[in-house]
Coordinates of N, CA and C and ligand atoms in Angstrom, one line a residue:
M20 N 27.5 103.8 37.1 CA 27.1 104.1 35.5 C 26.4 105.2 35.5
R21 N 26.3 106.0 34.3 CA 26.6 107.2 33.9 C 24.7 107.4 33.6
P22 N 24.3 108.2 34.5 CA 23.0 108.5 34.6 C 22.4 109.3 33.5
T23 N 21.0 109.4 32.9 CA 20.5 110.4 31.7 C 19.4 110.6 32.5
I24 N 19.0 112.0 32.4 CA 18.2 112.7 33.1 C 17.4 113.5 31.7
T25 N 16.0 113.8 32.1 CA 15.5 114.6 31.0 C 15.0 116.2 31.4
A26 N 15.1 116.7 30.5 CA 14.8 118.1 30.9 C 14.0 118.8 29.9
F27 N 13.5 120.0 29.9 CA 12.8 121.0 29.0 C 13.5 121.1 27.6
A28 N 12.9 120.7 26.5 CA 13.6 121.5 25.0 C 13.5 122.8 25.3
Q29 N 12.4 123.2 25.7 CA 12.3 124.7 25.4 C 11.6 125.0 27.1
S30 N 12.4 125.8 28.0 CA 11.7 125.8 29.2 C 11.0 127.2 29.2
P31 N 10.0 127.4 30.0 CA 9.4 128.4 30.0 C 9.9 129.5 30.5
D32 N 11.2 129.2 31.3 CA 11.8 130.1 32.4 C 12.9 130.9 31.6
Q33 N 12.8 130.3 30.2 CA 14.0 131.1 29.2 C 15.6 130.7 30.1
G34 N 15.9 129.5 30.9 CA 17.2 129.4 31.2 C 17.1 130.0 32.4
Q35 N 16.6 130.1 33.4 CA 16.6 130.7 34.2 C 16.9 129.5 35.8
G36 N 17.0 128.1 35.0 CA 17.1 127.4 36.2 C 16.0 126.9 37.2
L37 N 14.9 127.4 36.8 CA 13.7 127.4 37.8 C 13.1 125.8 37.4
A38 N 13.1 125.1 36.4 CA 12.4 123.9 36.3 C 13.3 122.7 37.1
R39 N 12.4 122.1 37.2 CA 13.2 121.0 38.0 C 14.4 120.1 37.9
D40 N 14.7 120.1 36.8 CA 15.8 119.1 36.2 C 17.0 120.1 36.8
M41 N 16.8 121.1 37.3 CA 18.0 122.1 37.4 C 18.6 121.3 39.1
R42 N 17.6 120.7 40.2 CA 17.9 120.1 41.1 C 18.6 118.8 41.0
V43 N 18.2 118.1 40.0 CA 19.1 117.3 39.8 C 20.3 117.2 39.0
R44 N 20.5 118.2 38.3 CA 21.7 118.8 37.6 C 22.8 119.3 38.9
W45 N 22.3 119.7 39.8 CA 23.2 120.4 40.8 C 23.7 119.3 41.7
A46 N 22.6 118.4 42.1 CA 23.1 117.0 42.9 C 24.2 116.5 42.3
L47 N 23.9 116.2 40.8 CA 24.6 115.3 40.3 C 26.2 116.4 40.1
E48 N 26.1 117.3 40.2 CA 27.4 117.9 39.9 C 27.9 118.2 41.5
E49 N 27.5 118.1 42.3 CA 27.9 118.1 43.8 C 28.9 116.9 44.0
A50 N 28.0 116.0 43.4 CA 28.7 114.4 43.6 C 29.6 114.1 42.6
D51 N 29.9 114.9 41.7 CA 30.9 115.0 40.7 C 30.7 113.9 39.9
Q52 N 29.5 113.6 39.8 CA 28.8 112.6 38.5 C 28.2 113.1 37.4
P53 N 29.3 112.4 36.6 CA 28.9 113.3 34.8 C 27.4 112.6 34.6
Y54 N 26.9 113.2 33.4 CA 25.4 112.8 33.5 C 25.0 113.0 31.8
D55 N 24.3 112.4 31.2 CA 23.8 112.7 30.0 C 22.1 113.4 30.2
V56 N 21.7 114.0 29.3 CA 20.4 114.9 29.6 C 19.7 114.5 28.0
R57 N 18.5 114.1 28.2 CA 17.4 113.9 26.6 C 16.6 115.1 26.8
L58 N 16.3 116.0 26.2 CA 15.6 116.8 26.0 C 14.4 116.5 25.2
V59 N 13.4 117.0 26.1 CA 12.0 116.7 25.7 C 10.9 117.8 25.4
S60 N 10.3 117.8 24.3 CA 9.3 118.8 24.3 C 8.1 118.5 25.1
F61 N 7.2 119.4 25.1 CA 5.9 119.2 25.8 C 4.9 118.1 25.4
E62 N 5.0 117.8 23.9 CA 4.5 117.2 23.3 C 5.3 115.7 23.5
E63 N 6.3 115.5 23.4 CA 7.4 114.2 23.7 C 6.7 113.9 25.0
M64 N 6.4 114.6 25.8 CA 6.2 114.6 27.5 C 5.0 113.7 27.8
K65 N 4.0 113.8 26.6 CA 2.6 113.1 27.1 C 2.4 111.8 25.7
R66 N 3.8 111.9 25.3 CA 3.5 110.3 24.6 C 3.9 108.9 25.5
P67 N 3.5 107.8 24.7 CA 3.7 106.7 25.6 C 4.9 106.5 26.4
E68 N 6.1 106.6 25.4 CA 7.6 106.1 25.4 C 7.8 107.4 26.9
H69 N 7.5 108.3 26.7 CA 7.8 109.3 28.2 C 6.9 109.0 29.6
L70 N 5.7 108.3 29.2 CA 4.9 108.2 30.4 C 5.2 106.6 30.7
A71 N 6.0 106.0 30.1 CA 6.6 104.7 30.8 C 7.6 104.9 31.9
L72 N 8.0 106.2 31.3 CA 9.4 106.6 32.6 C 8.6 107.3 33.8
H73 N 7.5 108.5 33.3 CA 7.3 109.3 34.3 C 5.4 109.3 33.9
P74 N 4.6 108.8 34.9 CA 3.1 108.2 34.8 C 2.6 109.7 34.6
F75 N 3.1 111.0 34.9 CA 2.3 112.3 34.7 C 3.0 113.1 33.9
G76 N 3.6 112.3 33.0 CA 4.3 113.2 31.9 C 4.9 114.3 32.1
Q77 N 5.8 114.5 33.1 CA 6.6 115.6 33.5 C 8.0 115.4 33.1
I78 N 9.0 116.5 33.5 CA 10.2 116.3 33.7 C 10.8 116.6 35.1
P79 N 11.7 116.3 36.0 CA 12.5 115.4 35.5 C 12.4 114.0 35.7
T80 N 13.2 113.1 34.8 CA 13.3 111.6 35.2 C 14.6 111.3 35.3
Y81 N 15.2 110.1 35.7 CA 16.2 109.8 36.0 C 16.5 108.3 35.7
E82 N 17.4 107.9 34.5 CA 17.7 106.5 34.2 C 19.0 106.2 34.4
E83 N 19.0 105.1 35.4 CA 20.4 104.3 35.5 C 20.6 103.0 35.6
G84 N 21.1 102.7 34.2 CA 20.7 101.1 34.3 C 19.4 100.6 34.2
S85 N 18.7 99.7 35.1 CA 17.7 99.5 35.0 C 16.7 100.4 35.8
L86 N 17.2 101.0 36.6 CA 16.6 102.1 37.5 C 15.7 103.2 36.8
V87 N 14.7 103.1 37.0 CA 13.9 104.4 36.3 C 13.5 105.4 37.3
L88 N 13.4 106.6 37.6 CA 13.0 107.3 38.8 C 12.3 108.5 38.2
F89 N 11.3 108.9 38.7 CA 10.8 110.3 38.5 C 10.6 110.7 40.2
E90 N 10.0 112.0 40.2 CA 9.8 113.0 41.6 C 11.6 113.4 41.7
S91 N 11.5 114.6 41.5 CA 12.9 115.5 41.8 C 13.4 115.2 43.4
G92 N 12.4 114.9 44.4 CA 13.0 114.4 45.7 C 13.4 113.3 45.6
A93 N 12.8 112.2 45.0 CA 13.4 110.8 44.8 C 14.4 110.5 44.1
I94 N 14.5 111.6 43.2 CA 15.7 111.8 42.7 C 16.7 111.8 43.3
L95 N 16.9 113.1 44.2 CA 18.0 113.5 44.7 C 18.2 112.7 45.9
L96 N 17.3 112.3 46.6 CA 17.7 111.1 47.7 C 18.6 110.0 47.1
H97 N 17.7 109.6 46.0 CA 18.8 108.5 45.4 C 20.5 109.0 45.1
I98 N 20.5 109.9 44.7 CA 21.9 110.4 44.5 C 22.4 110.8 45.8
A99 N 21.8 111.1 46.7 CA 22.9 111.5 47.9 C 22.8 110.1 48.5
A100 N 22.0 109.4 48.5 CA 22.2 108.2 49.3 C 23.3 107.3 48.6
H101 N 23.6 107.4 47.3 CA 24.7 106.6 46.7 C 25.9 107.1 46.4
R102 N 26.2 108.4 46.6 CA 27.2 109.0 46.3 C 27.6 110.0 47.3
P103 N 28.8 110.4 47.2 CA 29.5 111.3 48.3 C 29.0 112.7 47.9
G104 N 29.0 113.5 49.2 CA 28.7 114.8 49.1 C 27.7 115.5 49.5
L105 N 26.5 114.8 49.8 CA 25.3 115.1 50.1 C 24.3 114.9 51.1
L106 N 24.9 113.8 51.7 CA 24.8 113.6 53.3 C 25.9 113.5 54.0
P107 N 25.6 113.6 55.3 CA 26.8 113.7 56.5 C 26.9 112.0 56.7
D108 N 27.9 111.8 57.4 CA 28.5 110.6 57.9 C 27.7 110.0 58.9
D109 N 27.5 111.1 59.6 CA 26.9 110.5 61.0 C 25.4 110.4 61.0
P110 N 25.1 109.3 61.6 CA 24.0 108.6 61.3 C 22.8 109.5 61.3
D111 N 23.0 110.5 62.4 CA 21.7 111.1 62.9 C 21.5 112.4 62.1
A112 N 22.8 112.7 61.8 CA 22.8 114.1 60.9 C 22.4 113.5 59.6
R113 N 22.5 112.3 59.1 CA 22.0 112.4 58.0 C 20.8 112.0 57.7
E114 N 20.2 111.6 58.9 CA 18.6 111.7 58.9 C 17.8 112.9 58.9
R115 N 18.7 113.9 59.7 CA 18.1 115.1 59.7 C 18.2 115.7 58.5
A116 N 19.3 115.4 57.7 CA 19.6 116.1 56.3 C 18.2 115.6 55.5
I117 N 17.9 114.8 55.5 CA 16.6 114.0 54.7 C 15.5 114.7 55.3
G118 N 15.3 114.9 56.3 CA 14.1 115.4 57.0 C 14.2 117.1 56.5
W119 N 15.4 117.5 56.3 CA 15.3 118.9 55.4 C 14.6 119.0 54.2
L120 N 15.3 117.8 53.5 CA 14.9 117.5 52.0 C 13.4 117.4 51.8
F121 N 12.9 116.6 52.8 CA 11.1 117.0 52.7 C 10.7 118.0 53.4
A122 N 11.0 118.7 54.2 CA 10.8 119.9 54.8 C 10.5 121.0 53.6
A123 N 11.5 120.9 52.8 CA 11.6 121.8 51.8 C 10.4 121.7 50.7
L124 N 10.5 120.1 50.3 CA 9.2 119.8 49.2 C 7.7 119.9 50.1
N125 N 7.8 119.6 51.2 CA 6.3 119.3 51.9 C 5.8 120.5 52.5
T126 N 6.9 121.5 53.1 CA 6.2 122.1 54.0 C 6.6 123.9 53.3
V127 N 7.4 123.9 52.5 CA 7.9 125.2 52.3 C 7.5 125.5 50.9
E128 N 7.5 124.3 50.1 CA 7.2 124.4 48.5 C 5.8 124.7 48.4
P129 N 5.0 124.1 49.0 CA 3.5 124.0 48.5 C 2.7 125.6 49.0
P130 N 3.1 126.5 49.8 CA 2.6 127.5 49.4 C 3.0 128.8 48.6
I131 N 4.4 128.2 48.5 CA 4.9 129.3 47.4 C 4.5 128.6 45.7
V132 N 4.2 127.5 45.8 CA 3.5 127.2 44.3 C 2.4 127.5 44.4
E133 N 1.6 127.5 45.4 CA 0.4 127.8 45.4 C 0.1 129.3 45.1
R134 N 0.7 130.2 45.5 CA 1.0 131.8 45.6 C 1.3 131.8 43.9
E135 N 2.5 131.0 43.1 CA 2.9 131.3 42.0 C 1.9 130.6 41.2
Q136 N 0.9 129.9 41.4 CA 0.1 129.5 40.3 C -1.0 130.3 40.6
V137 N -1.6 131.0 41.6 CA -2.6 132.1 41.5 C -2.3 133.2 40.6
E138 N -0.9 133.8 40.7 CA -0.4 134.7 39.9 C -0.4 134.2 38.2
Y139 N -0.4 133.1 37.6 CA -0.5 132.7 36.5 C -1.9 132.6 36.1
T140 N -2.5 131.9 37.1 CA -3.9 131.6 36.4 C -5.1 132.4 36.9
E141 N -5.1 133.1 38.1 CA -6.4 133.9 38.4 C -5.8 135.5 38.6
A142 N -5.0 135.6 37.8 CA -4.8 137.3 37.8 C -5.9 138.5 37.5
D143 N -6.7 137.6 36.4 CA -7.5 138.3 35.7 C -9.0 138.2 36.4
R144 N -9.2 137.4 37.7 CA -10.0 137.3 38.5 C -10.6 138.4 39.2
S145 N -11.8 138.2 39.8 CA -12.6 139.6 40.9 C -11.7 139.3 42.0
W146 N -11.4 137.9 42.3 CA -11.0 137.7 44.0 C -9.4 137.8 43.7
Y147 N -8.7 138.0 43.1 CA -7.5 137.9 43.0 C -6.9 138.6 43.9
A148 N -7.1 140.4 44.1 CA -6.5 141.1 44.9 C -6.7 140.7 46.2
A149 N -7.5 140.1 46.2 CA -8.1 139.8 48.0 C -7.3 138.6 48.3
R150 N -7.1 137.8 47.5 CA -6.5 136.1 47.6 C -5.0 136.4 47.7
L151 N -4.3 137.3 47.0 CA -2.9 137.3 46.9 C -2.3 137.5 48.1
P152 N -2.7 138.6 48.9 CA -2.0 138.8 50.4 C -1.9 137.8 51.5
L153 N -3.5 136.7 51.1 CA -3.4 135.8 52.0 C -2.4 134.7 51.8
L154 N -2.2 134.4 50.4 CA -1.2 133.4 49.9 C 0.3 133.9 49.9
D155 N 0.5 135.5 49.9 CA 1.6 136.1 50.5 C 2.0 135.7 52.0
D156 N 0.8 136.0 52.9 CA 1.2 135.6 54.2 C 1.5 134.1 54.4
R157 N 1.0 133.3 53.7 CA 0.9 131.9 54.1 C 2.5 131.7 53.8
V158 N 3.1 132.2 52.5 CA 4.5 131.8 52.3 C 5.3 132.6 53.4
R159 N 4.8 133.6 53.9 CA 5.9 134.6 55.0 C 5.8 133.8 56.2
V160 N 4.6 133.2 56.6 CA 4.7 132.2 57.9 C 6.0 131.5 57.8
R161 N 6.1 130.6 56.9 CA 7.4 129.6 56.4 C 8.6 130.6 56.4
M162 N 8.6 131.6 55.9 CA 9.6 132.4 55.7 C 10.1 132.9 57.1
N163 N 9.5 133.4 58.0 CA 9.8 133.6 59.2 C 10.4 132.4 59.9
Q164 N 9.5 131.5 59.9 CA 10.2 130.4 60.6 C 11.3 129.6 60.2
L165 N 11.5 129.8 58.9 CA 12.8 129.6 58.3 C 14.0 130.4 58.9
A166 N 13.8 131.2 58.5 CA 14.9 132.1 59.0 C 15.1 132.2 60.6
G167 N 14.1 131.9 61.2 CA 14.4 132.0 62.8 C 15.4 130.8 62.9
R168 N 15.3 129.8 62.3 CA 15.8 128.4 62.2 C 17.2 128.5 61.8
L169 N 17.3 129.2 60.9 CA 18.8 129.3 60.1 C 19.6 130.3 61.1
A170 N 18.9 131.3 61.5 CA 19.7 132.2 62.2 C 21.0 132.9 61.5
D171 N 22.1 132.5 62.6 CA 23.3 133.0 61.6 C 24.1 132.2 61.2
A172 N 23.5 130.5 61.2 CA 24.3 129.5 60.6 C 24.0 129.3 59.0
E173 N 25.2 129.0 58.6 CA 25.7 128.9 57.2 C 24.7 127.7 56.4
W174 N 24.4 126.9 57.0 CA 23.4 125.8 56.4 C 22.5 125.5 57.1
L175 N 21.4 124.4 57.1 CA 20.5 124.1 57.9 C 20.5 123.5 59.1
D176 N 21.8 122.2 58.7 CA 22.1 121.5 60.0 C 23.6 121.2 59.5
E177 N 24.6 121.4 60.3 CA 25.9 121.6 60.1 C 26.1 121.9 58.6
G178 N 26.8 121.0 57.9 CA 27.3 121.3 56.6 C 26.3 121.3 55.6
F179 N 26.7 121.5 54.3 CA 25.5 121.4 53.0 C 25.6 120.0 53.2
S180 N 24.1 120.1 52.8 CA 23.4 118.5 52.6 C 22.5 118.7 51.4
V181 N 21.9 117.5 50.9 CA 20.8 117.6 50.2 C 19.7 118.5 50.4
G182 N 19.5 118.2 51.9 CA 18.3 119.2 52.3 C 18.7 120.6 51.8
D183 N 19.7 121.3 52.0 CA 20.0 122.8 51.8 C 19.9 122.8 50.2
L184 N 20.3 121.9 49.4 CA 19.9 121.7 47.8 C 18.9 122.3 47.4
M185 N 17.7 121.5 48.2 CA 16.5 121.4 47.8 C 16.0 122.7 48.3
M186 N 16.4 123.0 49.4 CA 15.4 124.2 50.0 C 15.8 125.7 49.4
V187 N 17.2 125.5 48.8 CA 17.6 126.9 48.1 C 16.8 126.7 46.7
M188 N 16.7 125.6 46.2 CA 15.8 125.5 45.0 C 14.5 126.1 45.1
V189 N 13.7 125.7 46.1 CA 12.4 126.0 46.3 C 12.5 127.6 47.1
L190 N 13.3 128.0 47.2 CA 13.5 129.3 47.9 C 13.5 130.1 46.7
R191 N 14.5 129.8 45.4 CA 14.5 130.5 44.2 C 13.4 130.7 43.9
R192 N 12.4 129.9 43.6 CA 10.8 130.2 43.3 C 10.4 131.7 43.6
L193 N 10.9 131.8 44.6 CA 10.4 133.1 45.0 C 10.8 134.4 44.4
E194 N 11.8 134.2 43.3 CA 12.8 135.5 42.6 C 11.5 136.0 42.0
G195 N 11.5 137.2 41.7 CA 10.5 137.9 41.1 C 9.3 138.5 41.7
T196 N 9.6 137.9 43.1 CA 8.4 138.6 44.0 C 9.3 139.3 45.0
N197 N 8.5 140.4 45.8 CA 9.5 140.9 46.8 C 9.5 140.3 48.2
I198 N 9.1 139.0 48.1 CA 9.1 138.5 49.5 C 10.6 138.1 50.1
L199 N 11.5 137.5 49.1 CA 12.7 136.9 49.7 C 13.6 137.9 50.0
E200 N 13.4 139.0 49.5 CA 14.6 140.0 49.7 C 14.0 140.8 51.1
D201 N 13.0 140.5 51.8 CA 12.5 140.8 53.0 C 12.9 139.9 54.3
Y202 N 13.8 139.0 53.7 CA 14.3 138.1 54.5 C 15.9 137.9 54.6
P203 N 16.7 138.8 54.7 CA 18.3 138.8 54.3 C 18.7 137.4 54.7
T204 N 18.4 137.0 55.8 CA 18.9 135.8 56.2 C 18.7 134.7 55.3
L205 N 17.7 134.4 54.5 CA 17.2 133.7 53.7 C 17.8 134.2 52.2
S206 N 17.7 135.3 51.7 CA 18.4 136.1 50.5 C 20.0 135.3 50.7
D207 N 20.6 135.8 52.0 CA 22.1 135.0 51.7 C 22.1 133.5 51.8
Y208 N 21.3 133.3 52.2 CA 21.4 131.7 52.1 C 21.3 131.2 50.6
V209 N 20.3 131.7 50.1 CA 20.4 131.2 48.6 C 21.5 131.7 47.5
A210 N 21.9 133.1 48.3 CA 23.2 133.5 47.7 C 24.4 132.5 47.9
R211 N 24.6 131.8 49.0 CA 25.5 131.0 49.5 C 25.3 129.7 48.5
G212 N 24.2 129.3 48.4 CA 24.0 127.9 47.8 C 24.2 128.2 46.2
T213 N 23.7 129.3 45.5 CA 24.1 129.5 44.1 C 25.5 129.9 44.2
A214 N 26.3 130.1 44.7 CA 27.4 130.4 44.6 C 28.3 129.3 44.8
R215 N 27.8 128.0 45.0 CA 28.8 126.9 44.9 C 29.1 126.5 43.3
P216 N 30.4 125.9 43.3 CA 30.8 125.9 41.8 C 29.5 124.8 41.3
A217 N 29.3 123.9 41.7 CA 28.2 122.9 41.3 C 27.2 123.1 40.7
Y218 N 26.4 124.4 41.6 CA 25.5 125.0 41.4 C 25.5 125.6 39.8
Q219 N 27.0 126.6 40.1 CA 26.7 127.1 38.6 C 27.5 126.2 37.5
R220 N 28.0 125.3 37.5 CA 28.1 124.4 36.6 C 26.6 123.7 35.8
A221 N 25.7 123.6 36.8 CA 24.7 123.0 36.7 C 23.7 124.1 35.9
F222 N 23.8 125.3 36.6 CA 22.9 126.1 35.8 C 23.5 126.7 34.1
A223 N 24.9 126.7 34.3 CA 25.5 126.7 32.9 C 25.1 125.8 32.0
A224 N 25.0 124.6 32.4 CA 24.1 123.4 31.6 C 23.0 123.5 31.3
Q225 N 22.2 123.9 32.2 CA 20.9 124.0 31.7 C 20.4 125.6 30.8
R226 N 21.4 126.2 31.3 CA 21.5 127.4 30.4 C 21.9 127.5 28.9
A227 N 22.6 126.6 28.8 CA 23.1 126.2 27.3 C 22.0 125.7 26.6
V228 N 21.1 124.8 27.0 CA 20.1 124.1 26.4 C 19.4 125.4 25.8
F229 N 19.1 126.6 26.6 CA 18.4 127.5 26.1 C 18.8 128.5 25.0
E230 N 20.3 128.5 25.1 CA 20.8 129.5 24.2 C 21.2 128.6 22.9
G231 N 21.1 127.2 22.8 CA 20.9 126.3 21.8 C 22.6 125.8 21.7
L232 N 22.9 125.5 22.8 CA 24.4 125.4 22.9 C 25.0 124.0 23.2
S233 N 23.3 123.3 23.7 CA 24.1 121.8 24.3 C 23.7 121.0 23.1
S234 N 24.1 119.8 23.3 CA 24.4 119.0 22.3 C 23.0 118.1 22.3
Ligands
GTB9 N1 6.5 116.7 42.1 C1 7.3 116.9 40.8 C2 9.0 116.8 40.9 O1 9.3 117.3 42.0 O2 9.7 116.3 40.1 C3 7.2 117.8 39.6 C4 7.7 118.0 38.2 C5 7.1 119.2 37.4 O3 6.1 119.7 38.1 N2 7.8 119.0 36.2 C6 7.0 120.2 35.6 C7 6.7 119.6 34.2 O4 7.3 118.5 33.5 C8 8.4 120.9 35.3 S1 9.1 121.6 36.8 N3 5.5 120.1 33.7 C9 5.2 120.2 32.4 C10 3.7 119.5 32.4 O5 3.5 119.2 33.7 O6 3.1 119.2 31.4 C11 8.0 123.1 36.8 C12 8.3 124.4 36.5 C13 8.4 124.5 35.0 C14 8.4 125.6 34.8 C15 9.1 126.8 35.4 N4 9.5 128.2 35.0 O7 9.4 128.3 33.7 O8 9.8 128.9 35.8 C16 9.1 126.6 36.9 C17 8.9 125.3 37.6

């Protein structure tokens, strides 16, 4: 069944693929699964119709027949579990790939998001100059550990998986800082991920929304 996802009608990133629908689009492209997109405004996201799909009034959501999902991690896990291309066949490798999906969301993304939020919301506060280096350090701890683990491997655990997809998307949130470029292992990893044809198709599709080209 062809799923429908929701995405920003007007993304604040102006089509750079940083909003979380990009993760879902990429996963669906990797799985070769056509999908529909319903664009929602910030106002529509807070209306009862959307809140019935997403209790926090956000994007992305995922509808497939009677199934309604929110949370990008849950959506990716569903896509990976039910379609080929995002999880290995070997049972142990499959569980490890799911572990990397959780690691991206629970261990690597939180310090990145916290740093990002402080830049948006506290830049004019007296403590900002002292606080930012502390938050940078927390991100760098994870970058060091991740770069050490990845070393010269192409992907986190054997072949490309849903864990890599989520990790690459999480690391992309560091674009615009000088952090990622200090870790060539990780910036090469992100470049490998974003060079994948499925990523490119997903990026073009969400970019078309910004350019007013999508239906
Ligand atoms: N944990 C949820 C998930 O992973 O699905 C988080 C979902 C979420 O944060 N959704 C955001 C949203 O709907 C969009 S992605 N926000 C509107 C609201 O809360 O009212 C976060 C996001 C937004 C914009 C950019 N950007 O412009 O760079 C990047 C990331």
